[in-house]
């Protein structure tokens, strides 16, 4: 199987998406991929971050982690994008990163790669599916190949999201990932690495 390069590019305010991204990194490496884990830059003003203790703590804890660049997408054979849902849409921080990729898009450097996404919201019907579908509008413009999990494994009937992987954080944003969600993250990473290897071959 071809050596697959996987980029996991995400935005996380209070740490939920960060935790999902770390699990995907572990699963991607276990599947044999070379993995880059990259956080997009924070755009919110300091006073907004400071107004939320969990946000402020997560910002301080991760401020020195590697930040995503266009090269992280160009380099990769497969890309997993992560964003919390914001009114049923992609967070502005991740969207701003995507909007900087125009030069690479114009040169066809974002096409023919495998893509999928992951998200989280406070409530069970808080816009998770619409966030992933909104993200995938961008992938269509890239000429990317969507490699969503669908119902390609029985475990997907437990987590129930064919569009990607999603998590409900609860009102306090602190609900831990469930076993079903962890299994779904592992499956999505394994699947995208496997499909990306076939595309390379």
CSV table of N, CA and C in Angstrom, one decimal, residues 29-88:
chain,number,residue,atom,x,y,z
A,29,UNK,N,-2.1,7.3,12.3
A,29,UNK,CA,-0.7,6.7,12.4
A,29,UNK,C,-0.8,5.2,12.5
A,30,UNK,N,-1.8,4.7,13.3
A,30,UNK,CA,-2.0,3.3,13.4
A,30,UNK,C,-2.3,2.6,12.1
A,31,UNK,N,-3.0,3.4,11.2
A,31,UNK,CA,-3.3,2.9,9.8
A,31,UNK,C,-2.1,3.0,8.9
A,32,UNK,N,-1.0,3.5,9.4
A,32,UNK,CA,0.2,3.6,8.6
A,32,UNK,C,0.5,4.9,7.9
A,33,UNK,N,-0.3,5.9,8.2
A,33,UNK,CA,-0.1,7.2,7.5
A,33,UNK,C,1.0,8.1,8.2
A,34,UNK,N,1.6,8.9,7.5
A,34,UNK,CA,2.4,10.0,8.1
A,34,UNK,C,1.4,11.2,8.3
A,35,UNK,N,1.4,11.6,9.6
A,35,UNK,CA,0.3,12.6,9.9
A,35,UNK,C,0.8,13.9,10.4
A,36,UNK,N,0.2,15.0,9.9
A,36,UNK,CA,0.4,16.3,10.4
A,36,UNK,C,-0.8,16.8,11.1
A,37,UNK,N,-0.7,17.1,12.4
A,37,UNK,CA,-1.8,17.7,13.2
A,37,UNK,C,-1.6,19.2,13.3
A,38,UNK,N,-2.6,20.0,12.7
A,38,UNK,CA,-2.4,21.4,12.6
A,38,UNK,C,-3.6,22.2,13.0
A,39,UNK,N,-3.4,23.1,13.9
A,39,UNK,CA,-4.5,24.0,14.4
A,39,UNK,C,-4.5,25.3,13.5
A,40,UNK,N,-5.7,25.8,13.2
A,40,UNK,CA,-5.7,27.1,12.5
A,40,UNK,C,-5.6,28.2,13.5
A,41,UNK,N,-5.2,29.3,13.0
A,41,UNK,CA,-5.0,30.5,13.9
A,41,UNK,C,-6.3,31.0,14.5
A,42,UNK,N,-6.2,31.4,15.8
A,42,UNK,CA,-7.4,32.0,16.5
A,42,UNK,C,-7.6,33.5,15.9
A,43,UNK,N,-8.8,33.8,15.7
A,43,UNK,CA,-9.2,35.1,15.2
A,43,UNK,C,-9.9,36.0,16.2
A,44,UNK,N,-10.5,35.4,17.2
A,44,UNK,CA,-11.3,36.1,18.1
A,44,UNK,C,-10.5,37.1,18.9
A,45,UNK,N,-11.2,38.2,19.3
A,45,UNK,CA,-10.4,39.2,20.1
A,45,UNK,C,-10.2,38.6,21.5
A,46,UNK,N,-9.1,39.1,22.2
A,46,UNK,CA,-8.7,38.6,23.5
A,46,UNK,C,-9.8,38.7,24.5
A,47,UNK,N,-10.6,39.8,24.4
A,47,UNK,CA,-11.7,39.9,25.4
A,47,UNK,C,-12.8,38.9,25.3
A,48,UNK,N,-13.0,38.4,24.1
A,48,UNK,CA,-14.0,37.3,23.9
A,48,UNK,C,-13.4,36.0,24.4
A,49,UNK,N,-12.2,35.8,24.2
A,49,UNK,CA,-11.5,34.5,24.7
A,49,UNK,C,-11.5,34.6,26.2
A,50,UNK,N,-11.2,35.7,26.8
A,50,UNK,CA,-11.1,35.8,28.3
A,50,UNK,C,-12.4,35.7,29.0
A,51,UNK,N,-13.5,35.9,28.2
A,51,UNK,CA,-14.8,35.9,28.8
A,51,UNK,C,-15.3,34.5,29.1
A,52,UNK,N,-14.6,33.5,28.6
A,52,UNK,CA,-15.0,32.1,28.7
A,52,UNK,C,-13.8,31.3,29.3
A,53,UNK,N,-13.9,30.8,30.5
A,53,UNK,CA,-12.7,30.2,31.1
A,53,UNK,C,-12.2,29.0,30.4
A,54,UNK,N,-13.1,28.2,29.9
A,54,UNK,CA,-12.6,27.0,29.1
A,54,UNK,C,-11.9,27.4,27.8
A,55,UNK,N,-12.4,28.4,27.2
A,55,UNK,CA,-11.8,28.9,25.9
A,55,UNK,C,-10.4,29.5,26.2
A,56,UNK,N,-10.4,30.3,27.3
A,56,UNK,CA,-9.1,30.9,27.7
A,56,UNK,C,-8.0,29.9,28.0
A,57,UNK,N,-8.5,28.9,28.8
A,57,UNK,CA,-7.5,27.8,29.2
A,57,UNK,C,-7.0,27.0,28.0
A,58,UNK,N,-8.0,26.7,27.1
A,58,UNK,CA,-7.5,25.9,25.9
A,58,UNK,C,-6.6,26.8,25.0
A,59,UNK,N,-6.9,28.0,24.9
A,59,UNK,CA,-6.1,28.9,24.1
A,59,UNK,C,-4.7,28.9,24.6
A,60,UNK,N,-4.5,29.1,25.9
A,60,UNK,CA,-3.2,29.2,26.6
A,60,UNK,C,-2.5,27.8,26.4
A,61,UNK,N,-3.2,26.7,26.5
A,61,UNK,CA,-2.7,25.4,26.5
A,61,UNK,C,-2.1,25.0,25.1
A,62,UNK,N,-2.7,25.6,24.1
A,62,UNK,CA,-2.4,25.2,22.7
A,62,UNK,C,-1.8,26.3,21.9
A,63,UNK,N,-1.5,27.4,22.4
A,63,UNK,CA,-1.0,28.6,21.6
A,63,UNK,C,0.3,28.3,20.9
A,64,UNK,N,1.1,27.4,21.4
A,64,UNK,CA,2.4,27.1,20.8
A,64,UNK,C,2.4,25.9,19.9
A,65,UNK,N,1.2,25.3,19.7
A,65,UNK,CA,1.1,24.2,18.7
A,65,UNK,C,1.3,24.7,17.3
A,66,UNK,N,1.8,23.8,16.4
A,66,UNK,CA,2.0,24.2,15.0
A,66,UNK,C,0.7,24.7,14.4
A,67,UNK,N,0.8,25.8,13.7
A,67,UNK,CA,-0.4,26.4,13.0
A,67,UNK,C,-0.4,25.9,11.5
A,68,UNK,N,-1.6,25.7,11.0
A,68,UNK,CA,-1.9,25.2,9.7
A,68,UNK,C,-1.4,26.2,8.6
A,69,UNK,N,-0.8,25.7,7.6
A,69,UNK,CA,-0.4,26.5,6.4
A,69,UNK,C,-0.9,25.9,5.2
A,70,UNK,N,-0.9,26.6,4.1
A,70,UNK,CA,-1.4,26.0,2.8
A,70,UNK,C,-0.6,24.8,2.4
A,71,UNK,N,0.7,24.8,2.8
A,71,UNK,CA,1.5,23.6,2.5
A,71,UNK,C,1.0,22.3,3.1
A,72,UNK,N,0.3,22.5,4.3
A,72,UNK,CA,-0.2,21.3,4.9
A,72,UNK,C,-1.3,20.6,4.1
A,73,UNK,N,-2.0,21.4,3.3
A,73,UNK,CA,-3.0,20.8,2.4
A,73,UNK,C,-2.3,20.3,1.2
A,74,UNK,N,-1.4,21.1,0.6
A,74,UNK,CA,-0.8,20.7,-0.7
A,74,UNK,C,0.0,19.4,-0.4
A,75,UNK,N,0.7,19.3,0.7
A,75,UNK,CA,1.5,18.1,1.0
A,75,UNK,C,0.7,16.8,1.1
A,76,UNK,N,-0.5,16.9,1.6
A,76,UNK,CA,-1.3,15.8,2.0
A,76,UNK,C,-1.9,15.0,0.8
A,77,UNK,N,-2.1,13.7,1.0
A,77,UNK,CA,-2.9,12.9,0.1
A,77,UNK,C,-4.3,12.9,0.6
A,78,UNK,N,-4.5,13.1,1.9
A,78,UNK,CA,-5.8,13.1,2.5
A,78,UNK,C,-5.9,14.2,3.6
A,79,UNK,N,-7.0,14.8,3.7
A,79,UNK,CA,-7.2,15.9,4.7
A,79,UNK,C,-8.5,15.7,5.5
A,80,UNK,N,-8.4,15.8,6.8
A,80,UNK,CA,-9.5,15.8,7.7
A,80,UNK,C,-9.6,17.2,8.3
A,81,UNK,N,-10.8,17.9,8.0
A,81,UNK,CA,-11.0,19.2,8.6
A,81,UNK,C,-11.9,19.1,9.8
A,82,UNK,N,-11.6,19.8,10.9
A,82,UNK,CA,-12.5,19.8,12.0
A,82,UNK,C,-12.9,21.2,12.4
A,83,UNK,N,-14.2,21.3,12.8
A,83,UNK,CA,-14.7,22.6,13.2
A,83,UNK,C,-15.9,22.4,14.1
A,84,UNK,N,-16.0,23.2,15.2
A,84,UNK,CA,-17.2,23.2,16.0
A,84,UNK,C,-18.3,23.8,15.1
A,85,UNK,N,-19.5,23.5,15.3
A,85,UNK,CA,-20.6,24.1,14.5
A,85,UNK,C,-20.9,25.5,15.1
A,86,UNK,N,-21.0,26.5,14.2
A,86,UNK,CA,-21.4,27.9,14.5
A,86,UNK,C,-22.6,28.2,13.7
A,87,UNK,N,-23.8,28.2,14.4
A,87,UNK,CA,-25.1,28.4,13.8
A,87,UNK,C,-25.3,27.5,12.6
A,88,UNK,N,-24.9,26.2,12.7
A,88,UNK,CA,-25.0,25.2,11.7
A,88,UNK,C,-24.0,25.4,10.6
